[in-house]
mmCIF file of C-alpha atoms in Angstrom:
data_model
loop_
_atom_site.group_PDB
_atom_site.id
_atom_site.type_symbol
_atom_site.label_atom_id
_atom_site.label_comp_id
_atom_site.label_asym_id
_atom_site.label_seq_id
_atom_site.Cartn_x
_atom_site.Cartn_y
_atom_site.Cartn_z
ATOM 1 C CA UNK A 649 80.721 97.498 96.920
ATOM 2 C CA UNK A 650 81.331 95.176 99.436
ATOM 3 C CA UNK A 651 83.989 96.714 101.451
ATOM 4 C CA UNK A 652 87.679 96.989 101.365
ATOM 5 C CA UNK A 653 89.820 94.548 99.268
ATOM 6 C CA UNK A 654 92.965 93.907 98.753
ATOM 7 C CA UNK A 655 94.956 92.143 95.816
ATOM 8 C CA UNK A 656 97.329 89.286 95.952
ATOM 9 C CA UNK A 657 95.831 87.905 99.883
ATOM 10 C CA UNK A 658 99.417 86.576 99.803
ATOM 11 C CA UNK A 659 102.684 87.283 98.397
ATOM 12 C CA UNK A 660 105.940 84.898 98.333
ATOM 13 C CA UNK A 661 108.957 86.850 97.216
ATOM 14 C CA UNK A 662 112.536 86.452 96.881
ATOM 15 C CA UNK A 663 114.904 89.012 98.756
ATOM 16 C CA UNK A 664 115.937 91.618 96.544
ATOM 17 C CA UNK A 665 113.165 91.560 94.543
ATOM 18 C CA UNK A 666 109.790 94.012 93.957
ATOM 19 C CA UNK A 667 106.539 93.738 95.036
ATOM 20 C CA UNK A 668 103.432 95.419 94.305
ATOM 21 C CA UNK A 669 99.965 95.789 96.501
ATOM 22 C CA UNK A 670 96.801 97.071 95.642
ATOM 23 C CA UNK A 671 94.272 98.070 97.654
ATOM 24 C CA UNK A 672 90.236 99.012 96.760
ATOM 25 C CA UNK A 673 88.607 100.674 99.124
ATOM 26 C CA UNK A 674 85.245 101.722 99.936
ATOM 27 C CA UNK A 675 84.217 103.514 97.301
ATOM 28 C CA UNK A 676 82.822 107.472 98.623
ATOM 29 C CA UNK A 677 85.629 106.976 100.884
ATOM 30 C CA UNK A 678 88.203 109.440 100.539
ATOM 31 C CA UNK A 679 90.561 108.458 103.504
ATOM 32 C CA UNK A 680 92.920 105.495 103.085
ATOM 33 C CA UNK A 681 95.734 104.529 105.182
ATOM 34 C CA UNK A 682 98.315 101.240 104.858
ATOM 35 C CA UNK A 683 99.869 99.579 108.203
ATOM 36 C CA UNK A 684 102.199 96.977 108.889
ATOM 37 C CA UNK A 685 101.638 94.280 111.014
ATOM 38 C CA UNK A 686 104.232 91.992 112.309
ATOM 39 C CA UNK A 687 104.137 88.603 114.062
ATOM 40 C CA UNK A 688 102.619 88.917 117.620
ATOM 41 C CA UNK A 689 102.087 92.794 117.084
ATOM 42 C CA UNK A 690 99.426 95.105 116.272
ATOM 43 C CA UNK A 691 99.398 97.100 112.972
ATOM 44 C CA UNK A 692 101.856 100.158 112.840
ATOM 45 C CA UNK A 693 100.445 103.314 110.724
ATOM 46 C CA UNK A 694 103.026 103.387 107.685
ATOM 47 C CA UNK A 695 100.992 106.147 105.296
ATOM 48 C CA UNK A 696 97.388 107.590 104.782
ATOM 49 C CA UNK A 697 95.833 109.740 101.876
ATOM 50 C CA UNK A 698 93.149 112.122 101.646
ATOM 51 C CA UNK A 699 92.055 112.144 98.140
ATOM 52 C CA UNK A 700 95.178 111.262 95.621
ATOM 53 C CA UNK A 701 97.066 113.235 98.162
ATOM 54 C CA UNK A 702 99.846 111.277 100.171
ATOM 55 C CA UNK A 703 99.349 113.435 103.609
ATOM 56 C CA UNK A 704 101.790 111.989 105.626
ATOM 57 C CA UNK A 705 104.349 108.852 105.624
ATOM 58 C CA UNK A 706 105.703 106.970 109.113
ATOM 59 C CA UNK A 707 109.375 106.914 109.720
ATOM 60 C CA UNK A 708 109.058 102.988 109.030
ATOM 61 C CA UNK A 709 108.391 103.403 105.492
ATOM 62 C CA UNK A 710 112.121 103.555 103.942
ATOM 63 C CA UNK A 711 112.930 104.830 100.455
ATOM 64 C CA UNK A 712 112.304 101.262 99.274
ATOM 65 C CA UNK A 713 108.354 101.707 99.849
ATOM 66 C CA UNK A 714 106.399 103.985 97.802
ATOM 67 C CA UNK A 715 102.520 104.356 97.450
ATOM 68 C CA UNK A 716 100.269 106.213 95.288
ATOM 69 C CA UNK A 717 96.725 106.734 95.173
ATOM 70 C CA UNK A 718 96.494 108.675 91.640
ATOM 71 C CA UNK A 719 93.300 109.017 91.021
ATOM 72 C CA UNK A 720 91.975 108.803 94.751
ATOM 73 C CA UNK A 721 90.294 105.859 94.457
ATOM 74 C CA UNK A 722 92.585 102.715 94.904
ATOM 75 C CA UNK A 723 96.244 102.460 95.769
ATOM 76 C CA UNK A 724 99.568 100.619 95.299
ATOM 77 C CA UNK A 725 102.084 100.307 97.608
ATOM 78 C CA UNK A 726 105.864 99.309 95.780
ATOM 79 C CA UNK A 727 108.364 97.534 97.936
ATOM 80 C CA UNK A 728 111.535 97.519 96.124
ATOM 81 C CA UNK A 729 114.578 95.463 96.676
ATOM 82 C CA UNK A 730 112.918 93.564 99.475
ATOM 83 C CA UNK A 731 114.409 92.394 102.943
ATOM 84 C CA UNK A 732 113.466 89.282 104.618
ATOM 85 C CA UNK A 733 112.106 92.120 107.637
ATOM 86 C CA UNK A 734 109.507 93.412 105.229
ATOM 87 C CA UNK A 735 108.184 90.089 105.944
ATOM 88 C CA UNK A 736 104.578 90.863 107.717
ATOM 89 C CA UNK A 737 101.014 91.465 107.010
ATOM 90 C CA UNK A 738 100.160 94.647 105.072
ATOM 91 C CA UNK A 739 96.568 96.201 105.900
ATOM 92 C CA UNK A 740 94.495 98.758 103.985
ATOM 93 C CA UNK A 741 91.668 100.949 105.447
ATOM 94 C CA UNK A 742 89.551 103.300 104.476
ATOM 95 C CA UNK A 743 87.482 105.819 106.132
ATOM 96 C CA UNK A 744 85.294 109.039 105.048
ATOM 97 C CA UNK A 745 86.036 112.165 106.705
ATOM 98 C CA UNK A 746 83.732 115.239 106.584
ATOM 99 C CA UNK A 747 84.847 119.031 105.767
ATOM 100 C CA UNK A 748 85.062 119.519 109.560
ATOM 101 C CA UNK A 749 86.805 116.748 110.400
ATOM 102 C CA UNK A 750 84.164 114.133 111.831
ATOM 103 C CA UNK A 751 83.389 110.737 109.537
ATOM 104 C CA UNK A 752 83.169 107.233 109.933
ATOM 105 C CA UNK A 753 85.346 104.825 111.434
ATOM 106 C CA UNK A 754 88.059 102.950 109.439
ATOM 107 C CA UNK A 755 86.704 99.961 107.295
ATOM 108 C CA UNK A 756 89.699 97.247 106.820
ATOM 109 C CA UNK A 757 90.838 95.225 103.938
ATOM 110 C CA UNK A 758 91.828 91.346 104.411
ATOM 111 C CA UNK A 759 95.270 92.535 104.450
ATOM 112 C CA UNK A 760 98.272 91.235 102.286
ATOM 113 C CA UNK A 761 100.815 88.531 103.529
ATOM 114 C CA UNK A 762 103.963 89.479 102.278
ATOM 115 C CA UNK A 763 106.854 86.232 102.910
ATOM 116 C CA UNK A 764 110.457 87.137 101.829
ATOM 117 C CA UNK A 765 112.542 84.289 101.554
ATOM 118 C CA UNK B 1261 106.545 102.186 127.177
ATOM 119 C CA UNK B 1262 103.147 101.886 124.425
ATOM 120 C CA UNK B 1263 100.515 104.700 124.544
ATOM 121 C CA UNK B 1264 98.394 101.555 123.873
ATOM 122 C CA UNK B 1265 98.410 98.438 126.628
ATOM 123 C CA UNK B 1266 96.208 96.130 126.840
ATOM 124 C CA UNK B 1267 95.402 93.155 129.181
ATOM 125 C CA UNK B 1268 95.283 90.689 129.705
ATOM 126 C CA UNK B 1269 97.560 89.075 126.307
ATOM 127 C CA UNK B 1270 96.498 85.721 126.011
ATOM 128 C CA UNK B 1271 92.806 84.796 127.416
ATOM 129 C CA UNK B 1272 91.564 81.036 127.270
ATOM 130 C CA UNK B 1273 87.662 80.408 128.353
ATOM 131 C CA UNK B 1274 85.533 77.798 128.828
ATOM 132 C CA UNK B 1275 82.153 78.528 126.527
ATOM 133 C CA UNK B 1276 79.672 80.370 128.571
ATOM 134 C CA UNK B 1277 81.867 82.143 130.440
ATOM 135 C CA UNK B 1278 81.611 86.019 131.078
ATOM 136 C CA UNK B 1279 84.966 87.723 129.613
ATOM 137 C CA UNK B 1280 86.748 90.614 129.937
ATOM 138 C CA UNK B 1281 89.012 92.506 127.909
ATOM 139 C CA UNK B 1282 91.209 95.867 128.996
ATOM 140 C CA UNK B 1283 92.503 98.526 127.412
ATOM 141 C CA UNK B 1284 94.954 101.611 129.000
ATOM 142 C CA UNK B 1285 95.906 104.495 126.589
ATOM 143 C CA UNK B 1286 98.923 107.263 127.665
ATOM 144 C CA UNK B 1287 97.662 109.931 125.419
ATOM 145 C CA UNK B 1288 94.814 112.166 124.177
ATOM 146 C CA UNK B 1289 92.111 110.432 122.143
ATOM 147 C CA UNK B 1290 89.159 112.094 120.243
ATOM 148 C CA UNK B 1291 87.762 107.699 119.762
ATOM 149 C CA UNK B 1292 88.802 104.308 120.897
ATOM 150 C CA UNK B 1293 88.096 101.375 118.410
ATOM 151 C CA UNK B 1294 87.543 97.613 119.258
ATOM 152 C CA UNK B 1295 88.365 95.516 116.507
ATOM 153 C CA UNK B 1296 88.676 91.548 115.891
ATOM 154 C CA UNK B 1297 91.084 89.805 114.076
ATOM 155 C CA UNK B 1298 90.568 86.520 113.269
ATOM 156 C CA UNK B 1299 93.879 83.858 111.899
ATOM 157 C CA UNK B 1300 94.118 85.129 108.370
ATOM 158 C CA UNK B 1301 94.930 88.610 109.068
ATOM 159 C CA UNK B 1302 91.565 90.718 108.376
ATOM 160 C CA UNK B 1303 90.209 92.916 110.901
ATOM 161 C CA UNK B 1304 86.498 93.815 111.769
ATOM 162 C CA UNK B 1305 85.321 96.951 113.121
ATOM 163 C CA UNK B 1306 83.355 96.388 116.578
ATOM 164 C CA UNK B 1307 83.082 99.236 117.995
ATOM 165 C CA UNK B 1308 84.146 103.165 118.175
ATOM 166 C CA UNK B 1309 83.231 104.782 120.800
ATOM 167 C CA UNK B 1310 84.232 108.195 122.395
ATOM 168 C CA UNK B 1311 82.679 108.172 125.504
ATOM 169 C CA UNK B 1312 80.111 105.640 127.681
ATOM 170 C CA UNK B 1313 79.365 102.685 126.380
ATOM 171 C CA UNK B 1314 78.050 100.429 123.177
ATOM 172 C CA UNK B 1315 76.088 97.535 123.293
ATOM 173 C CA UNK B 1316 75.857 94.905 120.183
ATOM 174 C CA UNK B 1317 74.482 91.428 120.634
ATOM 175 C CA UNK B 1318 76.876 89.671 123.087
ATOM 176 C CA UNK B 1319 79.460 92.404 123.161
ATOM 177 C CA UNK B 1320 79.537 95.283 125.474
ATOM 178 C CA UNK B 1321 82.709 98.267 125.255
ATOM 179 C CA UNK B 1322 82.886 100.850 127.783
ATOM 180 C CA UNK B 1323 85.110 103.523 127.987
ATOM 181 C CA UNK B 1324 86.260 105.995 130.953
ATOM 182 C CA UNK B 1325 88.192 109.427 129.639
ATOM 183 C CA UNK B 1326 89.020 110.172 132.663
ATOM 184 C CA UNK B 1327 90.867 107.317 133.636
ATOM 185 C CA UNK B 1328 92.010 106.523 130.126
ATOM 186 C CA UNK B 1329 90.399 102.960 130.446
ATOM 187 C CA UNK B 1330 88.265 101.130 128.078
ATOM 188 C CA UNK B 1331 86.994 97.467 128.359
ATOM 189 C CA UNK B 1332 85.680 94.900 126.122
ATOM 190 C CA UNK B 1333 82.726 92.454 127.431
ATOM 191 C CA UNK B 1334 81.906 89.181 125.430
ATOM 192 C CA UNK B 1335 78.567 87.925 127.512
ATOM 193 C CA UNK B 1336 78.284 84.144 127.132
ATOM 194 C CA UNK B 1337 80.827 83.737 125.198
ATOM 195 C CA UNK B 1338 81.477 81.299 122.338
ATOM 196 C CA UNK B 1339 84.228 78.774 120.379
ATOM 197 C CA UNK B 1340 83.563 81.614 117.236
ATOM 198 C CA UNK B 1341 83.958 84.157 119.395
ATOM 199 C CA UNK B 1342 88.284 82.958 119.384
ATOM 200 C CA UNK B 1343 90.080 85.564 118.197
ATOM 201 C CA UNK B 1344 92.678 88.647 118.716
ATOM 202 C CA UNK B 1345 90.920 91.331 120.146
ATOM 203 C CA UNK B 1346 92.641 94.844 119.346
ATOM 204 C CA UNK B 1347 92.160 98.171 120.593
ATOM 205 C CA UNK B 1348 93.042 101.113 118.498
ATOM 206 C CA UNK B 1349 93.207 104.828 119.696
ATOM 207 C CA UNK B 1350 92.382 107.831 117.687
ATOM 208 C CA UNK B 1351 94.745 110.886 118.646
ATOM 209 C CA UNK B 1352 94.121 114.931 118.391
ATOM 210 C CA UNK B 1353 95.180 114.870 114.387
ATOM 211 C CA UNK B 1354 92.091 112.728 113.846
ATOM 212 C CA UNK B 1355 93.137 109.785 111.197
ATOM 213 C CA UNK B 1356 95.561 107.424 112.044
ATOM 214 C CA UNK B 1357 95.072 104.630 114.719
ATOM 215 C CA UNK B 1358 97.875 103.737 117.212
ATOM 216 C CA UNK B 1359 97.392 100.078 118.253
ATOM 217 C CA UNK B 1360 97.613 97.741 120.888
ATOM 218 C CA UNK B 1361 99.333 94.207 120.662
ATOM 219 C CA UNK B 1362 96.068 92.696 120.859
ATOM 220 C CA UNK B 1363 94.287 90.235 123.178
ATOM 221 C CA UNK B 1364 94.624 86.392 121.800
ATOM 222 C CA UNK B 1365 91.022 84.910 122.714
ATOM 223 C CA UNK B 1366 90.516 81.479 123.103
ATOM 224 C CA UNK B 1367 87.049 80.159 124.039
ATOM 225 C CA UNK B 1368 87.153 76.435 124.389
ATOM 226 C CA UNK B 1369 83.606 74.236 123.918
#
């Protein structure tokens, strides 16, 4: 296991249709999180999961996004219907967190550049 | 206003030269993360660090709680060293990372 990776590295789409993401990460780790990164801007948390469980979604992530993690090992995230401003760079990390709460530090994927034209 | 600043946002260098990267963060933190980002989107871990400072080859992060201040060294630094330089905060719930806008590095030969 090599690290975090991520599947397509890039993605051109028309508006209005769906895209998928996957995302492998480090394999003991049972943290993952997906951010959005935008032109000239650093990456904004969008979701994390601890285990298969989705823990907590951002306020950016509309009902057109969904991710899963089902078997809490890798993930999808689903854009549907896209929008020429989901256009940006989606990230995948991974981290393992002890039962008290200490762990590593976050482990990043290549990332995913999403173009909707 | 961001809980995350940094300075300055665009840094060009001649090779050799000493740089210096800052970092000022508005709220609580239990770690601060340097990370690099070279054109192409992924991003490398260089540090975490909580308190003090970290050494690793030619790189050098400090951090001051107090002051909610962290800096990033590059000693000597180098054309491969061009890149965006990001620092990342860890707050009181202790998984997600709130970000900076980065530091755009260029280190000319």
């Amino acid at each position: 296991d090599t690290g975090v990776s991520q599947d397509p590295r890039h993605k051109i789409t028309k508006r209005g249709q769906n895209v998928t993401f996957r995302c492998d990460p480090i394999s003991e780790h049972n943290r993952l999180y997906w951010y959005r990164q935008t032109l000239g801007q650093g990456p904004e948390f969008l979701t994390y999961f601890q285990n298969e469980a989705q823990l907590e979604k951002s306020r950016l992530l509309s009902d057109r996004f969904s991710a899963e993690r089902p078997k809490g090992s890798f993930s999808t995230l689903e854009i549907q219907r896209t929008e020429q401003g989901d256009s940006a760079m989606y990230l995948c990390a991974s981290s393992l967190t002890g039962p008290r709460g200490g762990g590593t530090e976050a482990f990043f994927g290549q990332g995913t550049r999403l173009t909707v034209v | 206003k961001n809980e995350v600043e940094q300075s300055p946002q665009n840094l060009t260098a001649q090779e050799g030269e000493f740089i210096t990267i800052n970092c000022s963060y508005s709220v609580g933190i239990s770690a601060l993360h340097w990370l690099q980002q070279h054109p192409g989107g992924g991003i490398v871990s260089l540090f975490m660090l909580s308190s003090g400072k970290k050494k690793h080859g030619r790189l050098i992060a400090t951090i001051n709680i107090q002051e909610k201040h962290s800096s990033l060294h590059i000693t000597a630094s180098h054309p491969r060293d061009s890149a965006v330089y990001i620092c990342a905060v860890k707050g009181g719930s202790n998984y997600k990372l709130t970000f900076g806008k980065g530091t755009l590095l260029t280190v000319n030969p």
